[in-house]
Amino acid sequence: MTVAVFEQLVFIAMAGVAIAGALGVVAARSVFTSALGLVLALIGVAGLYILLDAGFLAVLQILIYVGAISVLILFAVMLTPHLMEGETLLNKQWAMSLIVSLITFGFLGMLAYGTDWPVAAQAVVPPGGALVVTGESGVTQELAMTVPGAMQETDAAGNPIVRVPGSVERLGRAMMTDYLLPFEVVSALLLVALVGAIAVARE
Amino acid sequence: MTAAFSLLQLDIRAALQEALAGVLSAPMAELVASLLFWILGGTLIIIVIQVGMLYATWLERKMVARVQDRFGPNRVGKFGLLQPLADMVKILTKEDITPERAHRGVFNLGAILVVPPAIVVFAVVPWGASHIGVDLSVGFLFFVAVASTAVLPIFMAGWGSNNKYALIGAMRAVAQVVAYEIPQVLSVVGVLLLAGTLSMQGLVYAQGPITTPGGGYPGVWFVLLQPIAFVIFLLATTAEIERTPFDVPEAESEIIAGYHTEYSGIKFGMFYLALYFATIAAAALGTTLFLGGWQPPLAVLGFIPGPIWFSVKTLLLVIFFMWLRATLPRLRVDQLMAFAWKVLVPLSLANLAVAGLVGRLTFDAHRSAPPGSFQAGPWFVFLGFTLANVLLVLLFFGLLSWWRSHRPAPLTFQSPTEAGA
């Protein structure tokens, strides 16, 4: 068994958790168990993020989606005790929705299968943080520069080095430089939603 | 003694990797060594916190008893030291009752899932320089995220029990945890800003002397620079783990036992276990963030290994939580929410602004100062922060008392039917 096989096993386990949770959401008879299935699916997706070395994203996924949004959904469900009794899963429109879902599924599948996913040769950034490429290691400096956020610098002795910051730092830099406007627009949107929610709740 | 000390300072993972390097290829040796280290370390942590939890219950009963002028447990063993074991046997042999109208699956799952989050957070707790499960680059956020999932099993318990007191308790618990999570994290952001890292080990190093990697700025324990944040953190954490005086979700005089009203036997034991695990975990987080982690308070005491320092500081914080419980009466549920939103959140925001401003100013002076000068040492940073903190406290509480004496009469709301009638 090699490291790659181990990674494959972890991927299968995490994808399994996500799919099982998603099936639970649509197949559960009570809304409360549906919401719990959603939590499971979100945790599975967080596991996939960890496998992709996106630890920050994974942790935020748990903090925001599992710790806050699912809690709010459950809070709303909890105020409806009559939903504890199972209701029927099918109604008159099941055939129509089956067709629409199948078409969407097929379309998305074709799209995913047909896309030529660019797998750029990239230097591997250690999850702990900054990687400094001096040219003496196996990674060439040209390769390291393909990582977004990599910076050409000189060390104390004046030799050229490439510094590749960790994922949190790269994300922070991107948000405060290249994507500052979208970032601010989203914050303003959220603020408006917040004020609106309070205004509606007070009436 | 010295042999035990040197054993505590050994880097177990590196030793394992070295031993395996002869048999396996390098990446496999690393993977297998890590897996072995995690299995061994995980087992050890579970044993340590389990024993710690048993004797925390003993200590708490003894302490509360002394405060109330009683003796506390003293029948089983010397000083009642075997009392926790007797309690454990009792709780394991009690009848396990599931209410007839409960949702059986959710009811049982709630009791099972309440413990894991309180154990998983120990994966990122730094007991010593090499005694940490994983030093994630987002370690602090990992801790908060995992701890925040602890409300889900509480929900499941409250809803699955099909009991109105359990439901009220669960709703109170969730409202409280969501409200106090905000000042808890906001108060810590100032610390993160100064340390410039989210890694738990990095946070410990930032509080250490300049000779350690990543050390130097600020170089003193964060409790000295951010005392306001420390107080907010302690209060918000007490509410997060639902200990007295913030234990309205299980206020026995109002709603029996809150969300675990219907649980008995070992299932009730799981909730009890989770409460004490969470207390120890919260104390460990406070130690890491504010009390210098596993670093000795003085450089001369460095011969005592890190895990011992860490345990001592954690124990002190656990005792503090118990002391609070013995001393203070429970808050009313509306006071509790008002305290979070109207006092702690604004104060932690103001504290964050101070941390950013003073941190920026002292950091620049600190970096440009020649080594050996006053500005390059930690006491310069400390003085700057103390000045700012005193000003902040005076200003905040001055404003608060001014507002209390000048606030308009409370608004009265009329329902539409009342207004029409």
Coordinates of C-alpha atoms in Angstrom, one line a residue:
Chain A
M1 CA 0.0 0.0 0.0
T2 CA 1.4 3.4 -0.9
V3 CA 0.5 6.9 0.2
A4 CA -1.6 7.4 -3.0
V5 CA -3.8 4.3 -2.2
F6 CA -4.3 5.6 1.3
E7 CA -5.4 9.0 -0.1
Q8 CA -7.8 7.2 -2.5
L9 CA -9.3 5.3 0.5
V10 CA -9.9 8.5 2.4
F11 CA -11.5 10.1 -0.6
I12 CA -13.9 7.2 -1.1
A13 CA -14.8 7.3 2.6
M14 CA -15.4 11.1 2.6
A15 CA -17.3 11.0 -0.7
G16 CA -19.4 8.2 0.7
V17 CA -20.3 10.2 3.8
A18 CA -21.3 13.2 1.6
I19 CA -23.4 11.1 -0.7
A20 CA -25.0 9.1 2.2
G21 CA -25.9 12.4 3.8
A22 CA -27.3 13.9 0.6
L23 CA -29.5 10.8 0.1
G24 CA -30.7 11.1 3.7
V25 CA -31.8 14.7 3.0
V26 CA -34.1 13.6 0.2
A27 CA -35.2 10.2 1.5
A28 CA -35.9 11.0 5.1
R29 CA -39.5 11.1 6.2
S30 CA -39.3 13.7 8.8
V31 CA -37.9 17.2 8.2
F32 CA -35.7 16.9 11.3
T33 CA -33.8 13.8 10.1
S34 CA -33.5 15.5 6.7
A35 CA -31.7 18.4 8.3
L36 CA -29.4 15.9 10.2
G37 CA -28.6 14.3 6.8
L38 CA -27.7 17.7 5.5
V39 CA -25.2 18.1 8.4
L40 CA -23.6 14.8 7.4
A41 CA -23.3 15.8 3.8
L42 CA -21.7 19.1 4.7
I43 CA -19.2 17.3 7.0
G44 CA -18.3 14.9 4.1
V45 CA -17.6 17.9 1.8
A46 CA -15.4 19.4 4.6
G47 CA -13.4 16.1 4.6
L48 CA -12.9 16.5 0.8
Y49 CA -11.6 20.0 1.3
I50 CA -9.1 18.7 3.8
L51 CA -8.0 16.0 1.3
L52 CA -7.4 18.9 -1.2
D53 CA -5.1 20.6 1.2
A54 CA -7.7 23.4 1.7
G55 CA -7.7 23.2 5.5
F56 CA -8.9 26.8 6.0
L57 CA -11.9 26.2 3.7
A58 CA -12.7 22.9 5.5
V59 CA -12.7 24.6 8.9
L60 CA -14.9 27.4 7.7
Q61 CA -17.2 24.9 6.1
I62 CA -17.7 23.3 9.5
L63 CA -17.8 26.5 11.5
I64 CA -20.4 28.3 9.2
Y65 CA -22.4 25.5 7.6
V66 CA -22.4 22.9 10.3
G67 CA -22.1 25.1 13.4
A68 CA -24.4 28.0 12.3
I69 CA -26.6 27.5 9.2
S70 CA -27.7 23.9 10.0
V71 CA -28.3 25.0 13.6
L72 CA -30.6 27.7 12.3
I73 CA -32.4 25.3 10.0
L74 CA -32.9 22.9 13.0
F75 CA -34.1 25.8 15.1
A76 CA -36.8 26.5 12.7
V77 CA -37.7 22.8 12.4
M78 CA -37.8 22.4 16.1
L79 CA -40.7 24.9 16.4
T80 CA -42.8 22.6 14.3
P81 CA -43.5 19.5 16.4
H82 CA -46.2 18.1 14.2
L83 CA -43.6 17.5 11.5
M84 CA -42.4 14.6 13.7
E85 CA -45.0 12.3 12.1
G86 CA -43.7 11.0 8.7
E87 CA -45.4 12.4 5.6
T88 CA -45.5 10.8 2.2
L89 CA -42.4 11.4 0.1
L90 CA -44.3 11.5 -3.2
N91 CA -46.9 13.8 -4.5
K92 CA -48.7 14.1 -7.9
Q93 CA -45.8 15.8 -9.6
W94 CA -43.2 13.1 -9.0
A95 CA -42.9 12.0 -12.6
M96 CA -42.3 15.6 -13.8
S97 CA -39.6 16.3 -11.2
L98 CA -37.9 12.9 -12.0
I99 CA -37.6 14.0 -15.6
V100 CA -36.2 17.4 -14.7
S101 CA -33.7 16.0 -12.2
L102 CA -32.5 13.4 -14.6
I103 CA -32.0 16.0 -17.4
T104 CA -30.1 18.2 -14.9
F105 CA -28.0 15.3 -13.7
G106 CA -27.2 14.2 -17.3
F107 CA -26.3 17.7 -18.3
L108 CA -24.0 18.3 -15.3
G109 CA -22.4 14.9 -15.8
M110 CA -21.7 15.6 -19.5
L111 CA -20.2 19.0 -18.5
A112 CA -18.0 17.5 -15.8
Y113 CA -16.9 14.6 -18.1
G114 CA -16.4 16.8 -21.2
T115 CA -14.4 19.6 -19.6
D116 CA -10.7 19.4 -20.1
W117 CA -9.6 20.1 -16.4
P118 CA -6.3 21.9 -16.6
V119 CA -3.9 20.1 -14.2
A120 CA -1.0 22.6 -14.0
A121 CA 2.2 21.3 -12.7
Q122 CA 2.3 23.1 -9.4
A123 CA 4.7 23.1 -6.5
V124 CA 3.3 21.5 -3.4
V125 CA 2.9 24.0 -0.6
P126 CA 3.2 22.5 2.9
P127 CA 0.0 22.9 4.8
G128 CA 1.9 24.5 7.7
G129 CA 2.6 27.7 5.8
A130 CA 5.3 29.4 3.7
L131 CA 7.5 27.4 1.3
V132 CA 10.8 28.9 0.3
V133 CA 12.3 27.7 -2.9
T134 CA 16.0 28.4 -3.1
G135 CA 16.7 26.5 -6.3
E136 CA 18.8 23.8 -4.5
S137 CA 15.8 21.6 -3.8
G138 CA 14.1 19.4 -6.4
V139 CA 11.4 22.1 -7.1
T140 CA 12.5 24.6 -9.7
Q141 CA 11.8 28.3 -9.2
E142 CA 9.8 28.5 -12.4
L143 CA 7.5 25.8 -11.2
A144 CA 7.1 27.5 -7.8
M145 CA 6.1 30.7 -9.5
T146 CA 3.0 29.0 -11.1
V147 CA 1.4 28.9 -7.6
P148 CA -0.9 31.9 -7.2
G149 CA 0.5 34.4 -4.7
A150 CA 4.1 33.2 -5.2
M151 CA 6.6 36.1 -4.8
Q152 CA 10.1 36.6 -6.2
E153 CA 12.4 37.7 -3.4
T154 CA 16.0 37.8 -2.4
D155 CA 17.3 36.1 0.7
A156 CA 19.8 37.7 3.1
A157 CA 22.8 36.8 0.9
G158 CA 21.2 38.3 -2.2
N159 CA 20.4 35.1 -3.9
P160 CA 17.0 35.0 -5.7
I161 CA 14.4 32.9 -4.0
V162 CA 10.7 32.3 -4.5
R163 CA 8.5 32.5 -1.4
V164 CA 5.1 30.7 -1.6
P165 CA 2.9 31.7 1.3
G166 CA 0.5 29.4 3.0
S167 CA -3.2 29.0 2.0
V168 CA -4.6 31.4 4.6
E169 CA -2.1 34.1 3.7
R170 CA -2.7 33.7 -0.1
L171 CA -6.5 33.9 0.5
G172 CA -6.1 37.0 2.6
R173 CA -3.9 38.7 0.0
A174 CA -6.2 37.8 -2.9
M175 CA -9.2 39.3 -1.0
M176 CA -7.4 42.5 -0.1
T177 CA -5.8 43.1 -3.5
D178 CA -7.2 41.4 -6.7
Y179 CA -10.7 40.7 -5.4
L180 CA -11.2 43.7 -3.1
L181 CA -14.2 45.1 -4.9
P182 CA -16.2 41.8 -5.0
F183 CA -15.3 41.3 -1.4
E184 CA -16.6 44.7 -0.4
V185 CA -19.7 44.4 -2.5
V186 CA -20.5 41.0 -0.8
S187 CA -20.0 42.6 2.7
A188 CA -22.3 45.5 1.8
L189 CA -24.9 43.0 0.5
L190 CA -24.7 41.0 3.8
L191 CA -25.0 44.2 5.8
V192 CA -28.1 45.2 3.9
A193 CA -29.6 41.7 4.4
L194 CA -28.9 42.0 8.1
V195 CA -30.5 45.4 8.5
G196 CA -33.4 44.2 6.4
A197 CA -33.9 41.1 8.6
I198 CA -34.0 43.3 11.7
A199 CA -36.4 45.7 10.1
V200 CA -38.8 42.9 9.1
A201 CA -38.6 41.2 12.5
R202 CA -39.5 44.4 14.3
E203 CA -42.7 45.0 12.4
Chain B
M1 CA 12.9 12.5 38.2
T2 CA 15.3 13.6 35.6
A3 CA 14.7 10.5 33.6
A4 CA 11.0 11.1 33.6
F5 CA 11.6 14.7 32.6
S6 CA 13.7 13.7 29.6
L7 CA 11.1 11.2 28.6
L8 CA 8.5 13.9 28.6
Q9 CA 10.7 16.0 26.3
L10 CA 11.2 13.3 23.7
D11 CA 9.9 13.8 20.2
I12 CA 8.0 10.5 19.9
R13 CA 6.9 10.9 16.2
A14 CA 10.5 11.6 15.0
A15 CA 11.8 8.6 17.0
L16 CA 9.1 6.4 15.5
Q17 CA 9.9 7.6 12.0
E18 CA 13.6 7.0 12.5
A19 CA 12.9 3.4 13.7
L20 CA 10.7 2.7 10.7
A21 CA 13.0 4.3 8.1
G22 CA 15.1 1.1 7.8
V23 CA 12.0 -1.1 6.9
L24 CA 9.8 1.2 4.7
S25 CA 10.3 3.9 2.1
A26 CA 10.6 7.4 3.3
P27 CA 7.0 8.7 2.6
M28 CA 5.5 5.4 3.9
A29 CA 7.6 5.6 7.1
E30 CA 6.3 9.1 7.7
L31 CA 2.7 8.0 7.2
V32 CA 3.0 4.9 9.4
A33 CA 4.9 6.8 12.0
S34 CA 2.2 9.5 12.0
L35 CA -0.6 7.0 12.2
L36 CA 1.1 5.1 15.1
F37 CA 1.7 8.5 16.8
W38 CA -1.9 9.5 16.4
I39 CA -3.3 6.2 17.7
L40 CA -0.9 6.1 20.7
G41 CA -1.4 9.8 21.4
G42 CA -5.2 9.7 20.9
T43 CA -5.5 6.8 23.4
L44 CA -3.2 8.6 25.8
I45 CA -5.2 11.8 25.6
I46 CA -8.5 10.0 26.1
I47 CA -7.1 8.2 29.2
V48 CA -5.7 11.4 30.6
I49 CA -8.8 13.5 30.1
Q50 CA -11.0 10.6 31.3
V51 CA -9.1 10.3 34.6
G52 CA -8.9 14.1 34.7
M53 CA -12.6 14.3 34.3
L54 CA -13.2 11.7 37.1
Y55 CA -11.1 13.7 39.5
A56 CA -12.4 17.0 38.3
T57 CA -15.9 15.9 39.6
W58 CA -14.3 14.9 42.9
L59 CA -12.4 18.2 43.1
E60 CA -15.5 20.2 42.2
R61 CA -17.7 18.5 44.9
K62 CA -14.9 19.0 47.5
M63 CA -14.5 22.6 46.6
V64 CA -18.1 23.5 46.4
A65 CA -18.6 21.7 49.7
R66 CA -15.8 23.7 51.4
V67 CA -17.3 27.0 50.1
Q68 CA -20.7 25.9 51.5
D69 CA -19.1 24.9 54.9
R70 CA -19.6 21.1 54.3
F71 CA -17.1 18.3 54.0
G72 CA -18.1 16.9 50.6
P73 CA -17.5 13.2 49.7
N74 CA -15.4 11.5 52.4
R75 CA -16.8 8.0 52.8
V76 CA -15.3 6.0 49.9
G77 CA -11.5 5.8 50.3
K78 CA -9.2 8.4 51.9
F79 CA -10.7 11.9 51.5
G80 CA -13.4 10.3 49.3
L81 CA -10.8 9.7 46.6
L82 CA -12.6 6.6 45.4
Q83 CA -16.0 8.3 45.2
P84 CA -15.7 9.0 41.3
L85 CA -15.2 5.2 40.7
A86 CA -18.2 4.4 42.9
D87 CA -20.2 6.9 41.0
M88 CA -19.1 5.5 37.7
V89 CA -20.2 1.9 38.7
K90 CA -23.5 3.4 39.9
I91 CA -24.1 5.2 36.6
L92 CA -23.2 2.2 34.5
T93 CA -25.6 -0.1 36.4
K94 CA -28.6 2.2 36.5
E95 CA -31.7 1.4 34.5
D96 CA -31.7 2.9 31.0
I97 CA -35.1 4.3 30.2
T98 CA -36.2 5.6 26.8
P99 CA -39.5 7.5 26.8
E100 CA -42.3 5.8 24.9
R101 CA -43.1 8.8 22.7
A102 CA -39.4 9.7 22.0
H103 CA -37.9 9.5 18.6
R104 CA -35.7 6.5 19.4
G105 CA -32.9 6.9 16.9
V106 CA -32.4 10.7 17.4
F107 CA -32.7 10.3 21.2
N108 CA -29.9 7.7 21.3
L109 CA -27.7 9.4 18.7
G110 CA -27.9 12.6 20.7
A111 CA -26.4 10.9 23.7
I112 CA -23.7 9.2 21.6
L113 CA -22.7 12.3 19.6
V114 CA -22.4 14.7 22.5
V115 CA -18.9 13.4 23.6
P116 CA -16.9 13.3 20.3
P117 CA -16.6 17.1 19.7
A118 CA -15.2 17.6 23.2
I119 CA -12.5 14.9 22.5
V120 CA -11.7 15.8 18.9
V121 CA -10.6 19.4 19.9
F122 CA -7.7 17.9 21.8
A123 CA -6.1 17.0 18.4
V124 CA -4.8 20.6 18.2
V125 CA -4.0 21.2 21.8
P126 CA -0.3 21.8 22.3
W127 CA 0.8 20.0 25.5
G128 CA 4.5 20.6 24.7
A129 CA 6.9 21.5 22.0
S130 CA 6.5 18.1 20.2
H131 CA 3.4 17.0 22.1
I132 CA 0.6 18.0 19.7
G133 CA -1.6 15.8 17.5
V134 CA -1.4 18.0 14.5
D135 CA -0.1 21.6 14.4
L136 CA -2.6 22.8 11.8
S137 CA -2.0 26.2 10.2
V138 CA -5.7 26.9 11.1
G139 CA -5.5 25.2 14.5
F140 CA -7.5 27.8 16.5
L141 CA -10.3 27.9 13.9
F142 CA -10.4 24.1 14.0
F143 CA -10.9 24.1 17.7
V144 CA -13.7 26.7 17.5
A145 CA -15.4 24.9 14.5
V146 CA -15.4 21.5 16.2
A147 CA -16.6 23.0 19.5
S148 CA -19.4 24.8 17.7
T149 CA -20.8 21.4 16.4
A150 CA -21.5 20.4 20.0
V151 CA -24.9 22.2 19.8
L152 CA -26.2 19.6 17.3
P153 CA -26.4 16.7 19.7
I154 CA -28.0 19.0 22.2
F155 CA -30.6 19.8 19.6
M156 CA -31.1 16.1 18.9
A157 CA -31.5 15.3 22.6
G158 CA -34.0 18.1 23.1
W159 CA -36.1 17.3 20.1
G160 CA -35.8 13.5 20.3
S161 CA -36.9 13.4 23.9
N162 CA -40.4 14.7 22.9
N163 CA -40.6 16.5 26.2
K164 CA -41.4 20.2 26.6
Y165 CA -38.7 20.9 29.2
A166 CA -36.1 19.2 27.0
L167 CA -37.2 21.2 24.1
I168 CA -37.1 24.5 26.0
G169 CA -33.7 23.6 27.4
A170 CA -32.3 22.8 24.0
M171 CA -33.6 26.0 22.5
R172 CA -32.1 28.0 25.4
A173 CA -28.8 26.1 24.9
V174 CA -28.6 26.9 21.2
A175 CA -29.6 30.6 21.6
Q176 CA -26.9 30.9 24.3
V177 CA -24.1 29.1 22.5
V178 CA -24.8 31.0 19.3
A179 CA -24.8 34.4 21.1
Y180 CA -21.7 33.8 23.2
E181 CA -19.6 32.3 20.4
I182 CA -19.4 35.8 18.9
P183 CA -17.7 37.6 21.8
Q184 CA -15.6 34.5 22.5
V185 CA -14.1 34.5 19.0
L186 CA -14.0 38.4 18.7
S187 CA -12.0 38.6 21.9
V188 CA -9.5 36.2 20.6
V189 CA -9.1 37.9 17.2
G190 CA -7.0 40.6 18.9
V191 CA -4.6 37.9 20.1
L192 CA -4.5 36.3 16.7
L193 CA -3.8 39.7 15.1
L194 CA -0.8 40.2 17.4
A195 CA 0.6 36.7 17.0
G196 CA 0.0 36.9 13.2
T197 CA -0.9 33.2 13.1
L198 CA -3.8 30.8 13.6
S199 CA -1.5 27.8 14.5
M200 CA -1.8 26.7 18.2
Q201 CA 1.9 26.1 18.4
G202 CA 2.6 29.4 16.7
L203 CA 0.5 31.2 19.3
V204 CA 2.5 29.6 22.1
Y205 CA 5.8 30.6 20.5
A206 CA 4.6 34.2 20.0
Q207 CA 4.4 34.5 23.7
G208 CA 7.9 33.2 24.3
P209 CA 11.3 34.8 24.3
I210 CA 13.1 35.8 21.1
T211 CA 15.3 32.7 21.2
T212 CA 12.4 30.3 20.3
P213 CA 11.4 30.0 16.6
G214 CA 8.6 32.6 15.8
G215 CA 9.1 34.2 19.2
G216 CA 10.1 37.8 19.9
Y217 CA 6.9 39.7 19.2
P218 CA 5.1 40.3 21.5
G219 CA 7.2 38.0 23.7
V220 CA 5.0 38.2 26.8
W221 CA 1.9 36.3 27.8
F222 CA -1.2 37.6 26.1
V223 CA -3.0 37.9 29.4
L224 CA -0.7 40.9 30.1
L225 CA -1.4 42.6 26.8
Q226 CA -5.1 41.7 26.4
P227 CA -6.5 41.4 29.9
I228 CA -9.9 42.6 28.7
A229 CA -10.0 40.0 26.0
F230 CA -9.0 37.4 28.7
V231 CA -12.0 38.3 30.9
I232 CA -14.4 38.3 27.9
F233 CA -13.0 35.0 26.8
L234 CA -13.4 33.4 30.3
L235 CA -17.0 34.7 30.6
A236 CA -18.0 33.7 27.1
T237 CA -16.4 30.3 27.5
T238 CA -18.3 29.7 30.8
A239 CA -21.5 30.4 28.8
E240 CA -20.3 28.2 25.9
I241 CA -19.8 25.2 28.1
E242 CA -23.0 26.0 30.0
R243 CA -21.5 26.1 33.5
T244 CA -23.0 28.2 36.4
P245 CA -23.7 31.1 36.4
F246 CA -24.6 30.7 32.7
D247 CA -26.3 27.3 33.0
V248 CA -29.9 28.4 32.2
P249 CA -30.3 25.5 29.6
E250 CA -30.3 23.1 32.5
A251 CA -31.6 25.3 35.3
E252 CA -33.1 22.7 37.6
S253 CA -35.4 25.2 39.4
E254 CA -37.1 26.2 36.1
I255 CA -36.9 23.4 33.6
I256 CA -35.9 20.2 35.6
A257 CA -32.6 19.4 33.8
G258 CA -33.1 21.0 30.4
Y259 CA -32.2 18.9 27.3
H260 CA -31.1 15.9 29.3
T261 CA -34.3 15.6 31.4
E262 CA -35.3 12.3 29.9
Y263 CA -31.9 10.6 30.0
S264 CA -30.9 8.1 32.6
G265 CA -28.1 5.7 33.4
I266 CA -25.0 5.8 31.1
K267 CA -26.8 8.1 28.6
F268 CA -27.1 10.8 31.2
G269 CA -23.4 9.9 32.0
M270 CA -22.5 10.9 28.5
F271 CA -23.8 14.4 28.9
Y272 CA -22.0 14.7 32.2
L273 CA -18.8 13.4 30.6
A274 CA -19.1 15.9 27.8
L275 CA -19.6 18.8 30.2
Y276 CA -16.3 18.0 32.0
F277 CA -14.4 17.3 28.8
A278 CA -15.6 20.6 27.4
T279 CA -14.5 22.3 30.6
I280 CA -11.0 20.8 30.4
A281 CA -10.8 21.7 26.7
A282 CA -11.8 25.3 27.3
A283 CA -9.2 25.6 30.0
A284 CA -6.6 24.2 27.7
L285 CA -7.6 26.7 25.0
G286 CA -7.4 29.6 27.5
T287 CA -3.9 28.4 28.6
T288 CA -2.7 28.2 25.0
L289 CA -4.1 31.6 24.0
F290 CA -3.4 33.7 27.1
L291 CA -1.2 31.9 29.6
G292 CA 1.8 31.1 27.4
G293 CA 0.8 27.5 26.7
W294 CA 3.5 25.0 27.8
Q295 CA 6.2 27.7 28.3
P296 CA 7.5 28.3 31.8
P297 CA 6.7 31.6 33.4
L298 CA 10.4 32.3 34.0
A299 CA 13.3 31.2 31.9
V300 CA 15.1 29.7 35.0
L301 CA 12.1 27.2 35.4
G302 CA 12.7 25.8 31.9
F303 CA 14.1 22.5 33.3
I304 CA 10.5 21.4 34.1
P305 CA 9.1 20.0 30.8
G306 CA 6.3 21.7 28.9
P307 CA 3.5 19.1 29.4
I308 CA 3.8 19.7 33.2
W309 CA 3.5 23.5 32.8
F310 CA 0.6 23.1 30.5
S311 CA -1.3 20.7 32.8
V312 CA -0.7 23.0 35.8
K313 CA -2.0 26.1 34.0
T314 CA -5.0 24.2 32.6
L315 CA -5.8 22.9 36.1
L316 CA -5.7 26.4 37.5
L317 CA -8.3 27.5 34.9
V318 CA -10.5 24.5 35.6
I319 CA -10.4 25.4 39.3
F320 CA -11.4 29.0 38.4
F321 CA -14.5 27.7 36.6
M322 CA -15.4 25.7 39.7
W323 CA -14.8 28.7 41.9
L324 CA -17.2 30.7 39.8
R325 CA -19.8 28.0 40.1
A326 CA -19.5 27.9 43.9
T327 CA -19.7 31.6 44.2
L328 CA -22.2 33.1 41.8
P329 CA -26.0 32.6 41.4
R330 CA -27.5 31.7 38.1
L331 CA -28.5 34.5 35.7
R332 CA -32.1 35.0 34.4
V333 CA -32.4 34.0 30.7
D334 CA -33.1 37.5 29.4
Q335 CA -30.2 39.0 31.5
L336 CA -28.0 36.3 29.9
M337 CA -28.8 37.3 26.3
A338 CA -28.7 41.0 27.1
F339 CA -25.3 40.6 28.7
A340 CA -23.9 38.9 25.6
W341 CA -25.2 41.3 23.0
K342 CA -25.1 44.6 24.9
V343 CA -22.0 44.4 26.9
L344 CA -19.6 41.6 25.7
V345 CA -20.0 42.1 21.9
P346 CA -19.4 45.9 21.9
L347 CA -16.5 45.6 24.5
S348 CA -14.8 42.9 22.4
L349 CA -15.1 45.0 19.3
A350 CA -13.6 48.0 21.0
N351 CA -10.8 45.8 22.4
L352 CA -10.2 44.5 18.9
A353 CA -9.8 48.0 17.6
V354 CA -7.3 48.8 20.4
A355 CA -5.4 45.6 19.7
G356 CA -5.0 46.5 16.1
L357 CA -4.0 50.1 16.6
V358 CA -1.6 49.6 19.5
G359 CA -0.3 46.4 18.0
R360 CA 0.6 48.2 14.7
L361 CA 2.3 51.1 16.5
T362 CA 4.3 49.0 18.9
F363 CA 5.2 46.5 16.2
D364 CA 6.8 49.1 14.0
A365 CA 8.8 50.6 16.9
H366 CA 9.7 47.2 18.1
R367 CA 11.0 46.1 14.7
S368 CA 13.0 49.3 13.9
A369 CA 14.6 49.5 17.4
P370 CA 18.2 48.3 17.8
P371 CA 18.6 45.0 19.6
G372 CA 19.1 45.4 23.4
S373 CA 17.2 48.7 23.6
F374 CA 14.1 49.2 25.6
Q375 CA 11.8 49.3 22.5
A376 CA 13.1 45.9 21.4
G377 CA 12.1 44.2 24.6
P378 CA 8.7 42.8 25.6
W379 CA 8.1 45.4 28.3
F380 CA 7.8 48.2 25.8
V381 CA 4.9 46.4 24.2
F382 CA 3.4 45.7 27.6
L383 CA 3.5 49.4 28.7
G384 CA 1.8 50.5 25.4
F385 CA -1.0 48.0 25.8
T386 CA -1.6 48.7 29.5
L387 CA -2.0 52.4 28.8
A388 CA -4.5 51.7 26.0
N389 CA -6.4 49.1 28.1
V390 CA -6.8 51.4 31.0
L391 CA -8.2 54.1 28.7
L392 CA -10.5 51.6 27.0
V393 CA -11.9 50.4 30.3
L394 CA -12.5 54.0 31.6
L395 CA -14.1 55.1 28.4
F396 CA -16.3 52.0 27.9
F397 CA -17.7 51.9 31.5
G398 CA -18.0 55.7 31.6
L399 CA -20.1 55.6 28.5
L400 CA -22.1 52.6 29.8
S401 CA -23.0 54.4 33.1
W402 CA -23.7 57.7 31.2
W403 CA -26.1 55.8 28.9
R404 CA -27.8 54.0 31.9
S405 CA -28.6 57.3 33.5
H406 CA -29.7 59.0 30.3
R407 CA -31.5 56.3 28.4
P408 CA -35.0 57.0 27.2
A409 CA -38.0 55.2 28.7
P410 CA -38.2 51.6 27.3
L411 CA -40.3 51.3 24.2
T412 CA -43.7 49.7 24.6
F413 CA -45.0 47.6 21.8
Q414 CA -48.7 47.1 21.0
S415 CA -49.9 44.1 19.0
P416 CA -52.1 45.0 16.0
T417 CA -55.2 43.7 17.7
E418 CA -54.6 45.7 20.8
A419 CA -54.0 48.8 18.8
G420 CA -57.3 48.3 16.8
A421 CA -59.4 47.5 19.9

